[in-house]
CSV table of N, CA and C in Angstrom, one decimal:
chain,number,residue,atom,x,y,z
A,18,GLN,N,0.8,-1.2,0.0
A,18,GLN,CA,0.0,0.0,0.0
A,18,GLN,C,0.9,1.3,0.0
A,19,VAL,N,0.8,2.0,-1.1
A,19,VAL,CA,1.6,3.2,-1.3
A,19,VAL,C,1.0,4.3,-0.4
A,20,GLN,N,1.9,5.0,0.2
A,20,GLN,CA,1.6,6.1,1.1
A,20,GLN,C,2.5,7.3,0.8
A,21,LEU,N,2.0,8.5,0.7
A,21,LEU,CA,2.8,9.7,0.5
A,21,LEU,C,2.4,10.6,1.7
A,22,VAL,N,3.3,11.1,2.5
A,22,VAL,CA,3.1,11.9,3.6
A,22,VAL,C,3.9,13.2,3.5
A,23,GLU,N,3.1,14.3,3.4
A,23,GLU,CA,3.8,15.6,3.3
A,23,GLU,C,3.9,16.2,4.7
A,24,SER,N,4.9,17.1,4.8
A,24,SER,CA,5.1,17.8,6.0
A,24,SER,C,5.9,19.1,5.6
A,25,GLY,N,6.0,20.0,6.6
A,25,GLY,CA,6.7,21.3,6.4
A,25,GLY,C,5.9,22.5,6.0
A,26,GLY,N,4.6,22.3,5.9
A,26,GLY,CA,3.8,23.5,5.6
A,26,GLY,C,3.6,24.4,6.8
A,27,GLY,N,3.1,25.5,6.6
A,27,GLY,CA,2.9,26.5,7.7
A,27,GLY,C,2.7,27.9,7.1
A,28,ARG,N,2.8,28.8,8.0
A,28,ARG,CA,2.6,30.2,7.7
A,28,ARG,C,4.0,31.0,7.7
A,29,VAL,N,4.2,31.7,6.6
A,29,VAL,CA,5.4,32.5,6.5
A,29,VAL,C,5.1,33.9,6.0
A,30,GLN,N,6.0,34.8,6.2
A,30,GLN,CA,5.8,36.2,5.7
A,30,GLN,C,6.3,36.3,4.2
A,31,PRO,N,5.7,37.2,3.5
A,31,PRO,CA,6.2,37.4,2.1
A,31,PRO,C,7.7,37.6,2.1
A,32,GLY,N,8.4,36.9,1.1
A,32,GLY,CA,9.8,36.9,1.1
A,32,GLY,C,10.5,35.8,1.8
A,33,GLY,N,9.7,35.1,2.6
A,33,GLY,CA,10.3,34.1,3.5
A,33,GLY,C,10.5,32.8,2.7
A,34,SER,N,11.0,31.8,3.4
A,34,SER,CA,11.3,30.5,2.8
A,34,SER,C,10.6,29.4,3.6
A,35,LEU,N,10.4,28.3,2.9
A,35,LEU,CA,9.8,27.1,3.5
A,35,LEU,C,10.3,25.9,2.7
A,36,ARG,N,10.5,24.8,3.4
A,36,ARG,CA,10.8,23.5,2.7
A,36,ARG,C,9.8,22.5,3.0
A,37,LEU,N,9.2,21.9,2.0
A,37,LEU,CA,8.2,20.9,2.1
A,37,LEU,C,8.9,19.5,1.9
A,38,SER,N,8.4,18.5,2.6
A,38,SER,CA,8.9,17.2,2.5
A,38,SER,C,7.8,16.2,2.1
A,39,CYS,N,8.1,15.2,1.4
A,39,CYS,CA,7.2,14.1,1.1
A,39,CYS,C,7.9,12.8,1.3
A,40,GLU,N,7.5,12.0,2.2
A,40,GLU,CA,8.1,10.7,2.5
A,40,GLU,C,7.2,9.6,1.9
A,41,ALA,N,7.8,8.8,1.1
A,41,ALA,CA,7.0,7.7,0.4
A,41,ALA,C,7.3,6.4,1.1
A,42,SER,N,6.3,5.5,1.0
A,42,SER,CA,6.4,4.2,1.6
A,42,SER,C,5.6,3.2,0.8
A,43,GLY,N,5.9,1.9,0.8
A,43,GLY,CA,5.1,0.9,0.1
A,43,GLY,C,5.3,0.9,-1.4
A,44,MET,N,6.4,1.5,-1.9
A,44,MET,CA,6.6,1.6,-3.3
A,44,MET,C,8.1,1.4,-3.6
A,45,ILE,N,8.4,1.0,-4.9
A,45,ILE,CA,9.7,1.1,-5.4
A,45,ILE,C,10.0,2.5,-5.8
A,46,PHE,N,10.5,3.3,-4.9
A,46,PHE,CA,10.6,4.7,-5.1
A,46,PHE,C,11.4,5.1,-6.4
A,47,THR,N,12.4,4.4,-6.7
A,47,THR,CA,13.3,4.7,-7.8
A,47,THR,C,12.6,4.7,-9.2
A,48,ILE,N,11.5,4.0,-9.3
A,48,ILE,CA,10.8,3.9,-10.6
A,48,ILE,C,9.6,4.9,-10.7
A,49,TYR,N,9.5,5.8,-9.7
A,49,TYR,CA,8.4,6.7,-9.7
A,49,TYR,C,8.9,8.1,-10.1
A,50,ASP,N,8.2,8.7,-11.1
A,50,ASP,CA,8.3,10.2,-11.2
A,50,ASP,C,7.6,10.9,-10.1
A,51,MET,N,8.1,12.0,-9.6
A,51,MET,CA,7.5,12.7,-8.5
A,51,MET,C,7.2,14.1,-8.9
A,52,ALA,N,6.3,14.7,-8.2
A,52,ALA,CA,5.9,16.1,-8.5
A,52,ALA,C,5.2,16.7,-7.3
A,53,TRP,N,5.2,18.0,-7.3
A,53,TRP,CA,4.5,18.8,-6.4
A,53,TRP,C,3.4,19.6,-7.1
A,54,TYR,N,2.2,19.5,-6.6
A,54,TYR,CA,1.1,20.3,-7.1
A,54,TYR,C,0.6,21.2,-6.0
A,55,ARG,N,-0.2,22.2,-6.4
A,55,ARG,CA,-0.9,23.0,-5.4
A,55,ARG,C,-2.3,23.4,-5.8
A,56,GLN,N,-3.1,23.7,-4.9
A,56,GLN,CA,-4.5,24.0,-5.2
A,56,GLN,C,-5.0,25.1,-4.2
A,57,VAL,N,-5.7,26.0,-4.7
A,57,VAL,CA,-6.4,27.0,-3.9
A,57,VAL,C,-7.9,26.9,-4.2
A,58,PRO,N,-8.7,27.3,-3.2
A,58,PRO,CA,-10.2,27.2,-3.4
A,58,PRO,C,-10.7,27.8,-4.6
A,59,GLY,N,-11.5,27.1,-5.4
A,59,GLY,CA,-12.1,27.6,-6.6
A,59,GLY,C,-11.3,27.5,-7.8
A,60,LYS,N,-10.1,27.0,-7.7
A,60,LYS,CA,-9.2,26.8,-8.9
A,60,LYS,C,-8.8,25.3,-9.0
A,61,GLN,N,-8.3,25.0,-10.2
A,61,GLN,CA,-7.9,23.7,-10.5
A,61,GLN,C,-6.5,23.4,-9.8
A,62,ARG,N,-6.2,22.2,-9.5
A,62,ARG,CA,-4.9,21.8,-9.0
A,62,ARG,C,-3.9,22.0,-10.1
A,63,GLU,N,-2.8,22.7,-9.8
A,63,GLU,CA,-1.8,23.0,-10.8
A,63,GLU,C,-0.4,22.4,-10.4
A,64,LEU,N,0.3,22.1,-11.5
A,64,LEU,CA,1.6,21.5,-11.3
A,64,LEU,C,2.6,22.7,-10.9
A,65,VAL,N,3.4,22.4,-9.9
A,65,VAL,CA,4.4,23.4,-9.4
A,65,VAL,C,5.8,23.0,-9.9
A,66,ALA,N,6.1,21.7,-9.7
A,66,ALA,CA,7.4,21.2,-10.1
A,66,ALA,C,7.4,19.7,-10.2
A,67,LYS,N,8.2,19.1,-11.1
A,67,LYS,CA,8.2,17.7,-11.2
A,67,LYS,C,9.7,17.2,-11.4
A,68,ILE,N,10.0,16.0,-11.0
A,68,ILE,CA,11.3,15.5,-11.1
A,68,ILE,C,11.2,14.0,-11.5
A,69,SER,N,11.8,13.6,-12.5
A,69,SER,CA,11.7,12.2,-13.0
A,69,SER,C,12.6,11.3,-12.2
A,70,THR,N,12.5,10.0,-12.6
A,70,THR,CA,13.3,9.0,-12.0
A,70,THR,C,14.8,9.3,-12.2
A,71,ARG,N,15.1,9.9,-13.3
A,71,ARG,CA,16.5,10.2,-13.7
A,71,ARG,C,16.9,11.6,-13.3
A,72,GLY,N,16.1,12.3,-12.6
A,72,GLY,CA,16.5,13.6,-12.1
A,72,GLY,C,16.2,14.8,-13.0
A,73,SER,N,15.5,14.5,-14.1
A,73,SER,CA,15.1,15.6,-15.0
A,73,SER,C,14.0,16.4,-14.3
A,74,ILE,N,14.1,17.7,-14.3
A,74,ILE,CA,13.2,18.6,-13.6
A,74,ILE,C,12.5,19.6,-14.5
A,75,ASN,N,11.3,19.9,-14.2
A,75,ASN,CA,10.5,20.9,-14.8
A,75,ASN,C,9.8,21.7,-13.8
A,76,TYR,N,9.7,23.0,-14.0
A,76,TYR,CA,9.0,23.9,-13.1
A,76,TYR,C,7.9,24.7,-13.8
A,77,ALA,N,6.8,25.0,-13.1
A,77,ALA,CA,5.9,26.0,-13.6
A,77,ALA,C,6.5,27.3,-13.7
A,78,ASP,N,6.0,28.2,-14.6
A,78,ASP,CA,6.6,29.5,-14.8
A,78,ASP,C,6.6,30.3,-13.4
A,79,SER,N,5.6,30.1,-12.7
A,79,SER,CA,5.5,30.8,-11.4
A,79,SER,C,6.5,30.4,-10.4
A,80,ALA,N,7.1,29.2,-10.6
A,80,ALA,CA,8.0,28.7,-9.6
A,80,ALA,C,9.5,28.8,-10.0
A,81,LYS,N,9.7,29.1,-11.3
A,81,LYS,CA,11.1,29.2,-11.8
A,81,LYS,C,11.9,30.3,-11.1
A,82,GLY,N,13.1,30.0,-10.6
A,82,GLY,CA,13.9,30.9,-10.0
A,82,GLY,C,13.7,31.1,-8.5
A,83,ARG,N,12.6,30.5,-8.0
A,83,ARG,CA,12.3,30.6,-6.6
A,83,ARG,C,12.2,29.3,-5.9
A,84,PHE,N,11.7,28.3,-6.6
A,84,PHE,CA,11.5,27.0,-6.0
A,84,PHE,C,12.5,26.0,-6.5
A,85,THR,N,12.9,25.0,-5.7
A,85,THR,CA,13.8,23.9,-6.1
A,85,THR,C,13.2,22.6,-5.6
A,86,ILE,N,13.0,21.7,-6.6
A,86,ILE,CA,12.5,20.3,-6.3
A,86,ILE,C,13.8,19.4,-6.3
A,87,SER,N,13.8,18.5,-5.4
A,87,SER,CA,14.8,17.5,-5.3
A,87,SER,C,14.3,16.2,-4.8
A,88,ARG,N,15.0,15.1,-5.0
A,88,ARG,CA,14.6,13.8,-4.5
A,88,ARG,C,15.9,13.1,-3.9
A,89,ASP,N,15.6,12.3,-2.9
A,89,ASP,CA,16.6,11.5,-2.2
A,89,ASP,C,16.1,10.1,-2.3
A,90,ASN,N,16.7,9.3,-3.2
A,90,ASN,CA,16.2,8.0,-3.4
A,90,ASN,C,16.6,7.0,-2.2
A,91,ASN,N,17.6,7.4,-1.5
A,91,ASN,CA,18.0,6.6,-0.3
A,91,ASN,C,16.9,6.7,0.8
A,92,LYS,N,16.5,8.0,0.9
A,92,LYS,CA,15.5,8.3,2.0
A,92,LYS,C,14.1,8.1,1.4
A,93,GLU,N,13.9,7.9,0.1
A,93,GLU,CA,12.6,7.7,-0.5
A,93,GLU,C,11.8,8.9,-0.2
A,94,ALA,N,12.3,10.1,-0.5
A,94,ALA,CA,11.6,11.4,-0.2
A,94,ALA,C,11.9,12.3,-1.3
A,95,VAL,N,10.9,13.3,-1.5
A,95,VAL,CA,11.0,14.4,-2.4
A,95,VAL,C,10.8,15.6,-1.6
A,96,TYR,N,11.5,16.7,-2.0
A,96,TYR,CA,11.4,18.0,-1.3
A,96,TYR,C,11.1,19.1,-2.3
A,97,LEU,N,10.5,20.2,-1.7
A,97,LEU,CA,10.3,21.4,-2.4
A,97,LEU,C,10.8,22.5,-1.6
A,98,GLN,N,11.9,23.1,-1.9
A,98,GLN,CA,12.5,24.3,-1.2
A,98,GLN,C,11.9,25.5,-1.9
A,99,MET,N,11.2,26.3,-1.1
A,99,MET,CA,10.5,27.5,-1.6
A,99,MET,C,11.2,28.7,-1.0
A,100,THR,N,11.5,29.7,-1.8
A,100,THR,CA,12.1,30.9,-1.3
A,100,THR,C,11.4,32.1,-2.0
A,101,SER,N,11.6,33.3,-1.5
A,101,SER,CA,11.0,34.5,-2.0
A,101,SER,C,9.5,34.3,-2.1
A,102,LEU,N,8.9,33.7,-1.1
A,102,LEU,CA,7.4,33.4,-1.2
A,102,LEU,C,6.6,34.6,-1.3
A,103,LYS,N,5.5,34.5,-2.0
A,103,LYS,CA,4.6,35.6,-2.3
A,103,LYS,C,3.2,35.1,-1.8
A,104,PRO,N,2.3,36.1,-1.5
A,104,PRO,CA,0.9,35.7,-1.1
A,104,PRO,C,0.3,34.8,-2.1
A,105,ASP,N,0.5,34.9,-3.4
A,105,ASP,CA,-0.1,34.1,-4.4
A,105,ASP,C,0.4,32.6,-4.3
A,106,ASP,N,1.4,32.4,-3.5
A,106,ASP,CA,1.9,31.0,-3.3
A,106,ASP,C,1.0,30.3,-2.3
A,107,THR,N,0.1,31.0,-1.6
A,107,THR,CA,-0.7,30.4,-0.6
A,107,THR,C,-1.6,29.3,-1.3
A,108,ALA,N,-1.6,28.1,-0.8
A,108,ALA,CA,-2.3,27.0,-1.3
A,108,ALA,C,-2.1,25.8,-0.5
A,109,VAL,N,-2.8,24.7,-0.8
A,109,VAL,CA,-2.5,23.4,-0.3
A,109,VAL,C,-1.6,22.7,-1.3
A,110,TYR,N,-0.5,22.3,-0.8
A,110,TYR,CA,0.5,21.6,-1.6
A,110,TYR,C,0.4,20.1,-1.5
A,111,TYR,N,0.4,19.4,-2.6
A,111,TYR,CA,0.3,18.0,-2.7
A,111,TYR,C,1.5,17.3,-3.3
A,112,CYS,N,1.9,16.2,-2.7
A,112,CYS,CA,2.9,15.4,-3.3
A,112,CYS,C,2.2,14.4,-4.3
A,113,TYR,N,2.9,14.1,-5.4
A,113,TYR,CA,2.3,13.2,-6.4
A,113,TYR,C,3.4,12.2,-6.9
A,114,ALA,N,2.9,11.0,-7.1
A,114,ALA,CA,3.8,10.0,-7.6
A,114,ALA,C,3.2,9.2,-8.7
A,115,ILE,N,3.9,8.8,-9.7
A,115,ILE,CA,3.4,8.0,-10.8
A,115,ILE,C,4.4,6.9,-11.2
A,116,ASP,N,4.0,5.7,-11.3
A,116,ASP,CA,4.8,4.6,-11.6
A,116,ASP,C,5.2,4.6,-13.1
A,117,THR,N,6.4,4.7,-13.4
A,117,THR,CA,6.8,4.8,-14.8
A,117,THR,C,6.8,3.5,-15.5
A,118,ASP,N,6.7,2.4,-14.8
A,118,ASP,CA,6.6,1.1,-15.4
A,118,ASP,C,5.1,0.7,-15.6
A,119,TYR,N,4.2,1.3,-14.9
A,119,TYR,CA,2.8,1.0,-15.0
A,119,TYR,C,2.1,2.3,-14.7
A,120,LEU,N,1.7,3.1,-15.7
A,120,LEU,CA,1.3,4.4,-15.6
A,120,LEU,C,-0.1,4.5,-14.9
A,121,ALA,N,-0.8,3.4,-14.8
A,121,ALA,CA,-2.1,3.5,-14.1
A,121,ALA,C,-1.9,3.6,-12.6
A,122,ASP,N,-0.8,3.4,-12.1
A,122,ASP,CA,-0.5,3.5,-10.7
A,122,ASP,C,0.0,4.9,-10.4
A,123,GLU,N,-0.9,5.8,-9.8
A,123,GLU,CA,-0.5,7.1,-9.4
A,123,GLU,C,-1.1,7.4,-8.1
A,124,TYR,N,-0.4,8.2,-7.3
A,124,TYR,CA,-0.8,8.4,-5.9
A,124,TYR,C,-0.6,9.9,-5.5
A,125,TRP,N,-1.5,10.3,-4.6
A,125,TRP,CA,-1.4,11.6,-4.0
A,125,TRP,C,-1.2,11.6,-2.5
A,126,GLY,N,-0.5,12.6,-2.0
A,126,GLY,CA,-0.5,12.8,-0.6
A,126,GLY,C,-1.7,13.5,-0.1
A,127,GLN,N,-1.8,13.7,1.2
A,127,GLN,CA,-3.0,14.3,1.8
A,127,GLN,C,-3.0,15.8,1.7
A,128,GLY,N,-1.8,16.4,1.4
A,128,GLY,CA,-1.7,17.8,1.3
A,128,GLY,C,-1.2,18.5,2.5
A,129,THR,N,-0.5,19.6,2.4
A,129,THR,CA,0.0,20.4,3.5
A,129,THR,C,-0.3,21.9,3.1
A,130,GLN,N,-0.8,22.6,4.1
A,130,GLN,CA,-1.2,24.0,3.8
A,130,GLN,C,0.0,24.9,3.9
A,131,VAL,N,0.2,25.8,2.9
A,131,VAL,CA,1.2,26.9,2.9
A,131,VAL,C,0.4,28.2,2.9
A,132,THR,N,0.7,29.1,3.8
A,132,THR,CA,0.1,30.4,3.9
A,132,THR,C,1.1,31.4,3.9
A,133,VAL,N,1.1,32.3,3.0
A,133,VAL,CA,2.1,33.4,2.9
A,133,VAL,C,1.3,34.7,3.1
A,134,SER,N,1.6,35.3,4.3
A,134,SER,CA,0.9,36.6,4.6
A,134,SER,C,1.7,37.3,5.7
A,135,SER,N,1.3,38.6,5.8
A,135,SER,CA,2.0,39.4,6.9
A,135,SER,C,1.3,39.2,8.2
């Protein structure tokens, strides 16, 4: 049973930094592409950043230059380092995993709230 558990969310001031963590279990982590999504009320869930099994990375335009996604295959974890945070970054952030050998297997974490305000 695959499980993704996010942590690290919270409230920060504009311009601040925050690091989100996602710990995976019950899966062969090395064959999963990983990603971070976010969602605000009334809007669709949107991709923030993704990292492939081979370390290839893509960012949403809104995240480029400010956010860094990384993965640690030994710890079976993926991270999102966020800097220069803006109020528009406020959202619930979700960890996502997809099995590259069997694309029907995809999983979501429960989400962690990030609030950027004064």
